[in-house]
mmCIF file of C-alpha atoms in Angstrom:
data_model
loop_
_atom_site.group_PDB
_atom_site.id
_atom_site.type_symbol
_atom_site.label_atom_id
_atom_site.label_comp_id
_atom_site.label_asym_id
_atom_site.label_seq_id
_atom_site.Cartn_x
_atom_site.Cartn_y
_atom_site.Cartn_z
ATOM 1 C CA UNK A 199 80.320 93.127 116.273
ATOM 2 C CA UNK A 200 78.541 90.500 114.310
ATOM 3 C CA UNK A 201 80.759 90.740 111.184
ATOM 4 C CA UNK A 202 78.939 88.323 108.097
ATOM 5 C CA UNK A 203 77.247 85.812 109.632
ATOM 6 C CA UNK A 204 76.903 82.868 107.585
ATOM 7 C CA UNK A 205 74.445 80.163 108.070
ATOM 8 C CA UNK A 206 74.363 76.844 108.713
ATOM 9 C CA UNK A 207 77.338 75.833 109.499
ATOM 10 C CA UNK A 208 77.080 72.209 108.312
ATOM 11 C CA UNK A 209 74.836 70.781 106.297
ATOM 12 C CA UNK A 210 74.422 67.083 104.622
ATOM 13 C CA UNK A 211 72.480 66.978 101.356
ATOM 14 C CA UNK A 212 71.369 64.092 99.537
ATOM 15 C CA UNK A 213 72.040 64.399 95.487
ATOM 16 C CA UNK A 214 69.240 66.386 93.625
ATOM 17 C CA UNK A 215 68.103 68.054 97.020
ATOM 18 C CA UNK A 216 68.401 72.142 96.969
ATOM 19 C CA UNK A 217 69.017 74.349 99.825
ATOM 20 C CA UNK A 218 69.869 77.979 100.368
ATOM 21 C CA UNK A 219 72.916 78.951 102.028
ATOM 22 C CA UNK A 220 72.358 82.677 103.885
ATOM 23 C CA UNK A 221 74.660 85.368 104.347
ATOM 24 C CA UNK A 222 74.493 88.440 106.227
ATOM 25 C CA UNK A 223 76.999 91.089 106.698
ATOM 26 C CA UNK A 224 76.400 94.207 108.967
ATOM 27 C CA UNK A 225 79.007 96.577 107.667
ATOM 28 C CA UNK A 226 77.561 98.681 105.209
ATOM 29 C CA UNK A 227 79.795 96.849 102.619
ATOM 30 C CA UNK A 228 78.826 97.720 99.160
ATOM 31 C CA UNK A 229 80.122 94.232 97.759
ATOM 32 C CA UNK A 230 79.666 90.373 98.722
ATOM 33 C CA UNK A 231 80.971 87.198 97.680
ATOM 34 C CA UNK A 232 80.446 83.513 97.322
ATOM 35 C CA UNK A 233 83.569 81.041 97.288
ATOM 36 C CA UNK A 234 83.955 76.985 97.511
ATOM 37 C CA UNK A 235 87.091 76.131 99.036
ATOM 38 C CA UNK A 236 88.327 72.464 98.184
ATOM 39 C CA UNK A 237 91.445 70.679 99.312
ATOM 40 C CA UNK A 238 95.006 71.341 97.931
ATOM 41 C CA UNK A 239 93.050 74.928 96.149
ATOM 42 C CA UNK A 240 92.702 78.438 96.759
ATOM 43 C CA UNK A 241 89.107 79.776 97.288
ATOM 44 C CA UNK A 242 87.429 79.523 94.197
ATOM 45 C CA UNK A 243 84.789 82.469 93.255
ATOM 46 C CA UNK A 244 81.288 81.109 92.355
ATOM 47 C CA UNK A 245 79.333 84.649 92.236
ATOM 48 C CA UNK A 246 79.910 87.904 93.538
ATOM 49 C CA UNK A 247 77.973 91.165 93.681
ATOM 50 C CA UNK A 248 79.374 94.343 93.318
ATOM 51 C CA UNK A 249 76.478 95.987 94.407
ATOM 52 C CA UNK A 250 72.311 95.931 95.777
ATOM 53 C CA UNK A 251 70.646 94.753 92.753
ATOM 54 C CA UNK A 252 73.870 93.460 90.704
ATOM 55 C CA UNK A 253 75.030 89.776 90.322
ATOM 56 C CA UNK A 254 78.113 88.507 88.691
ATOM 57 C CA UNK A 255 79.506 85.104 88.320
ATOM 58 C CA UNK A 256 82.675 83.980 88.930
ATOM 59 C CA UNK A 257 85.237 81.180 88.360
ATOM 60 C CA UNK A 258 82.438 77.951 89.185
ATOM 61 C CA UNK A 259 79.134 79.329 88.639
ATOM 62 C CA UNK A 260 77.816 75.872 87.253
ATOM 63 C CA UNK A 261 75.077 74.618 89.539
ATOM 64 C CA UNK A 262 74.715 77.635 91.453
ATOM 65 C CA UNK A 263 72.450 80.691 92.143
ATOM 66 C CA UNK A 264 72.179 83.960 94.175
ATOM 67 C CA UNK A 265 70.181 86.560 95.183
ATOM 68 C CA UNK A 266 71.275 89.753 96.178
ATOM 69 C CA UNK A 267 68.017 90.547 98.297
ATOM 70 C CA UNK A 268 69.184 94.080 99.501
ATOM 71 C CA UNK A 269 72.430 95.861 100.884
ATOM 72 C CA UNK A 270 72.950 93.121 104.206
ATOM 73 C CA UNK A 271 72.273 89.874 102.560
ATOM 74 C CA UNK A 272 73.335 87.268 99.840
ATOM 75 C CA UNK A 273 72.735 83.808 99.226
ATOM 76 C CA UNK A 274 73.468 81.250 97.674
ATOM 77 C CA UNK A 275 71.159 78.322 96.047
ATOM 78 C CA UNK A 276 71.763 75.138 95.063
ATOM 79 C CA UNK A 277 69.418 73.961 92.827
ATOM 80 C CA UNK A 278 69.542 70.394 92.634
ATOM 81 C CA UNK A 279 73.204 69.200 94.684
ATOM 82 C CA UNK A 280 75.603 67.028 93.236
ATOM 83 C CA UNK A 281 78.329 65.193 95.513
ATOM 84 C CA UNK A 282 80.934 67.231 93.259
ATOM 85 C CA UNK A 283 78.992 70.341 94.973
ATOM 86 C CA UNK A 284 80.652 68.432 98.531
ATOM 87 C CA UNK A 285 82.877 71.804 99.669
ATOM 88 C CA UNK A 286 83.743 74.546 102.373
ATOM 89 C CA UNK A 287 81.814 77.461 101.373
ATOM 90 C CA UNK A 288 82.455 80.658 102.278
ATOM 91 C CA UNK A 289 80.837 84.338 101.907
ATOM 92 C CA UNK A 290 82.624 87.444 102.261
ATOM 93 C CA UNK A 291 81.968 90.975 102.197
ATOM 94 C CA UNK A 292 84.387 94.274 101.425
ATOM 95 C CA UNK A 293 83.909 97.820 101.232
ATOM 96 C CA UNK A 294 85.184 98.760 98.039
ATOM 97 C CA UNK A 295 87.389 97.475 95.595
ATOM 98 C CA UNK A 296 91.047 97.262 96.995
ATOM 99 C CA UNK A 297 90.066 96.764 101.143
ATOM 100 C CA UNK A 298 90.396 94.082 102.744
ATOM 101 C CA UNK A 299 87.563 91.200 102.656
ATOM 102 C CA UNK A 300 85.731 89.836 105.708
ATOM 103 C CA UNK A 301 84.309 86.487 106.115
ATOM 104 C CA UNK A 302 82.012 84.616 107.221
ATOM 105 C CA UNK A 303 82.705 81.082 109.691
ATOM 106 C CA UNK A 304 81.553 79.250 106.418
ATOM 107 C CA UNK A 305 79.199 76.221 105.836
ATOM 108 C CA UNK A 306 80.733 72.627 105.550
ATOM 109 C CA UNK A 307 78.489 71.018 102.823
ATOM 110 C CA UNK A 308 78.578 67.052 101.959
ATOM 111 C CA UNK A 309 75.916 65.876 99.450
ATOM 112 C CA UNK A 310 76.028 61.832 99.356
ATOM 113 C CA UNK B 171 91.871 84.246 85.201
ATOM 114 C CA UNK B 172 95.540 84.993 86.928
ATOM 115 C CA UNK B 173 97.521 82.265 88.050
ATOM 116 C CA UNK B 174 98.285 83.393 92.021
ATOM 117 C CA UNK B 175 100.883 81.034 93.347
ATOM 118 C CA UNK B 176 102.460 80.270 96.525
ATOM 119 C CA UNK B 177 105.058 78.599 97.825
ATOM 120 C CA UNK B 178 106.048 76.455 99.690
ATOM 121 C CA UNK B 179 102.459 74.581 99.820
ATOM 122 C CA UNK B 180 103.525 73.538 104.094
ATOM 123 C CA UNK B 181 106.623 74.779 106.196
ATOM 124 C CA UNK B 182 107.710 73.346 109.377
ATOM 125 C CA UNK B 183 109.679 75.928 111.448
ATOM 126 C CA UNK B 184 111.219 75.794 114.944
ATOM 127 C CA UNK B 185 109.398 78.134 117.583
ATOM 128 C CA UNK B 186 111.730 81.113 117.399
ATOM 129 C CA UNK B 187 113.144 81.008 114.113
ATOM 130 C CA UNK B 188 112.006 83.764 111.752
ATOM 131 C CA UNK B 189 110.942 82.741 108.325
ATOM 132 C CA UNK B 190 109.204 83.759 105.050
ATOM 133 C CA UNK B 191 107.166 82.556 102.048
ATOM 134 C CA UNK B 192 106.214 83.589 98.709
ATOM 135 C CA UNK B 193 103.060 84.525 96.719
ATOM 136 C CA UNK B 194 103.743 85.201 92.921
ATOM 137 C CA UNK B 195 101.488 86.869 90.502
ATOM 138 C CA UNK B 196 101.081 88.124 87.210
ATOM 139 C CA UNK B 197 102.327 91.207 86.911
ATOM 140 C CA UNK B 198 100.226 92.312 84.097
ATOM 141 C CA UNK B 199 96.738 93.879 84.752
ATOM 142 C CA UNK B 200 97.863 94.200 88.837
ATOM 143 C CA UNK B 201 95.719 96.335 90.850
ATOM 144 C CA UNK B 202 95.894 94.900 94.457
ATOM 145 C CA UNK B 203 97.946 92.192 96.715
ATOM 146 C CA UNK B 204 95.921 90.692 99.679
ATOM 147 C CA UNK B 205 97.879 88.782 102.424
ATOM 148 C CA UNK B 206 95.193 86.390 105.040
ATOM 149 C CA UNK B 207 95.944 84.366 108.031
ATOM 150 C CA UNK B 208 93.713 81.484 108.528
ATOM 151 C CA UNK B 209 93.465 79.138 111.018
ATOM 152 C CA UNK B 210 92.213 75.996 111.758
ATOM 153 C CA UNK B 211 88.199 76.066 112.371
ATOM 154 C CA UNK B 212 87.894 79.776 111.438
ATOM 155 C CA UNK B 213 87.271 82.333 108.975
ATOM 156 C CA UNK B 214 90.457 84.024 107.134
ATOM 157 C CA UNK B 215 91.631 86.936 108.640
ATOM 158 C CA UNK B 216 93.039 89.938 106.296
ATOM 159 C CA UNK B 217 96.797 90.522 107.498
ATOM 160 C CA UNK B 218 97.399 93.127 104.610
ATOM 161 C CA UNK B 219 96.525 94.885 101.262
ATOM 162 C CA UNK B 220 99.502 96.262 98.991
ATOM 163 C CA UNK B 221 99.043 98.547 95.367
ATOM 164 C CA UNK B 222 102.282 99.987 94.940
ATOM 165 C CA UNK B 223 105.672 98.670 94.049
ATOM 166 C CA UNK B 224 107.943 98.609 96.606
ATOM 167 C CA UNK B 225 105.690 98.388 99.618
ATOM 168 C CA UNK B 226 106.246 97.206 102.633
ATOM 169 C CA UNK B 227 103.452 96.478 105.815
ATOM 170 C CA UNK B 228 104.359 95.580 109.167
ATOM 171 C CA UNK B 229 101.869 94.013 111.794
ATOM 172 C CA UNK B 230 103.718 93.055 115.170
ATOM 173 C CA UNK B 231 106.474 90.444 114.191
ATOM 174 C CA UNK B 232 104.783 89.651 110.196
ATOM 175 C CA UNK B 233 105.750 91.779 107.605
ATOM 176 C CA UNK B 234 105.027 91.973 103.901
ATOM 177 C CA UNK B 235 107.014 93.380 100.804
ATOM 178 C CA UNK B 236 105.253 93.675 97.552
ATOM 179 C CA UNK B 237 107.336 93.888 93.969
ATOM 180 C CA UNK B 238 104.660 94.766 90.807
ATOM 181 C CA UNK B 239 106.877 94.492 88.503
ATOM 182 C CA UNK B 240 108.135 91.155 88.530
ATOM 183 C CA UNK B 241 105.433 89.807 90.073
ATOM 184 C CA UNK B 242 105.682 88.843 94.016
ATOM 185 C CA UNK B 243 105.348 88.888 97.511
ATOM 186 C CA UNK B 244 106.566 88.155 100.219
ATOM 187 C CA UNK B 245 105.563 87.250 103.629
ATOM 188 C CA UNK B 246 108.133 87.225 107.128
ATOM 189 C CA UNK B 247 107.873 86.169 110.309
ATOM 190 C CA UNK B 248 110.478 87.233 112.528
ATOM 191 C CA UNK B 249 110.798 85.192 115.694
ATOM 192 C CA UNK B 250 107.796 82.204 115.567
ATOM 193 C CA UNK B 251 105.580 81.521 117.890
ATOM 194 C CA UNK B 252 103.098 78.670 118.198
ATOM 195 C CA UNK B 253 100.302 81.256 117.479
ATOM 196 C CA UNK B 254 101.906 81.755 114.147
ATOM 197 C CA UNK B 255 100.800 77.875 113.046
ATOM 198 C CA UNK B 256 98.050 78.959 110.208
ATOM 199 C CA UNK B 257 97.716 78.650 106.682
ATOM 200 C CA UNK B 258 98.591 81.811 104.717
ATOM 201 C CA UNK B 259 96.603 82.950 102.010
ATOM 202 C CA UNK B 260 97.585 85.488 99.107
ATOM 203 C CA UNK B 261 95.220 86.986 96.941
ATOM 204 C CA UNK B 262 96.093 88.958 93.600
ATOM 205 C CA UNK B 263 93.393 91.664 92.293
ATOM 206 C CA UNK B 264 93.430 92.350 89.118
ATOM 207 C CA UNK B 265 91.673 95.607 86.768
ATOM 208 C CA UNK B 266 88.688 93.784 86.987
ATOM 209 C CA UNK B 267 88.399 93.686 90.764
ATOM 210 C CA UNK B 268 88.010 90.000 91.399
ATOM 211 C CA UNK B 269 90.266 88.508 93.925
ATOM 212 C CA UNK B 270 92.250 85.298 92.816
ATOM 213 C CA UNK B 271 93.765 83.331 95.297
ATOM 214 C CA UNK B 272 96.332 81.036 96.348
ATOM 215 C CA UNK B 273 96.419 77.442 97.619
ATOM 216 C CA UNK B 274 98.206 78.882 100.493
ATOM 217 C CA UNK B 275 101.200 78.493 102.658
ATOM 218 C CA UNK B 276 100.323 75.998 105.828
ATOM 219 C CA UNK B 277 103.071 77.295 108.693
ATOM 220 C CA UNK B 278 103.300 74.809 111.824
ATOM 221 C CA UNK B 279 105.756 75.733 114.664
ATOM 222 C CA UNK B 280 107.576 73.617 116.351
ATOM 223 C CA UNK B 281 107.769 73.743 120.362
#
């Protein structure tokens, strides 16, 4: 059982590069979710999508992007990184509102 | 956004001693509790999910008791073990359906 399968799971950046972070679940889950998880704070939401086709942003949106590209998959862009972008990020899927979520291993990101 | 709290922020317990810590949450717009165990190198793990006042979830030796009305939850361990060293996340839901979590609880047991 594959789960969400996030990928990669590190990755070094240097400031203004961009790269795509991918996530896949294989659940059938309806919605998906990016977080950043920082020292000393809870997971942080940066986007989520409710649905295929829907996008929302969350708590940190700032210098982010996403695609919902169909039911299985999510990403998440950045742009142009910023060493304050330097995180543990984490995707995670759930079924409908009030189950539980599942996660992915996430992606340890340091932009210098 | 909801203010999720928990406390205490790191517990050091003896291997065999039960114990418990708190998650508190505004009680106001509540829909859903979430309860995670996380450890070290992984991905959290959901432990449990509580709506109604007064419940109360039981997985093994961890248990959960959730009070809407005043706002908290709490987590027990009866009987530690060294498998029980994680960090334990809480997660309130609110009528929007967005989860907001916790800084966590980070158990270590002591041999």
């Amino acid at each position: 059982n594959a789960g969400v399968t996030q990928t990669p799971k590190f990755q070094v950046l240097k400031t203004g590069q961009s790269m795509t972070l991918q996530c896949a679940q294989d659940m059938n889950h309806n919605s998906m979710y990016w977080y950043r998880q920082d020292p000393g704070m809870g997971l942080r939401l940066i986007y989520y999508s409710a649905s295929e086709g829907t996008t929302d942003k969350g708590e940190v949106p700032n210098g982010y992007n996403v695609s919902r590209l169909n039911k299985r998959e999510f990403s998440l862009r950045l742009e142009s990184a910023a060493p304050s972008q330097t995180s543990v990020y984490f995707c995670a899927s759930t079924q409908r509102v009030n189950t539980e979520a599942f996660f992915g291993q996430g992606t340890r990101l340091t932009v210098v | 956004i909801l203010n999720v709290e928990q406390s205490p922020q790191s517990l050091h317990v003896q291997e065999g001693d039960s114990t418990n810590f708190t998650c508190s949450f505004p009680s106001s717009n509540f829909y859903a509790l979430h309860w995670y165990r996380w450890e070290t190198a992984k991905s959290p793990e959901a432990l449990f999910v509580m709506t109604l006042n007064g419940d109360e979830k039981k997985k093994g030796r961890i248990s959960a008791t959730l009070n809407t009305k005043e706002g908290y939850s709490y987590l027990y361990i009866k009987g530690s073990q060294p498998e029980d060293s994680a960090t334990y996340l809480c997660a309130s839901m609110d009528s929007n359906y967005q989860l907001i979590w916790g800084a966590g609880t980070k158990l270590i047991i002591k041999p």
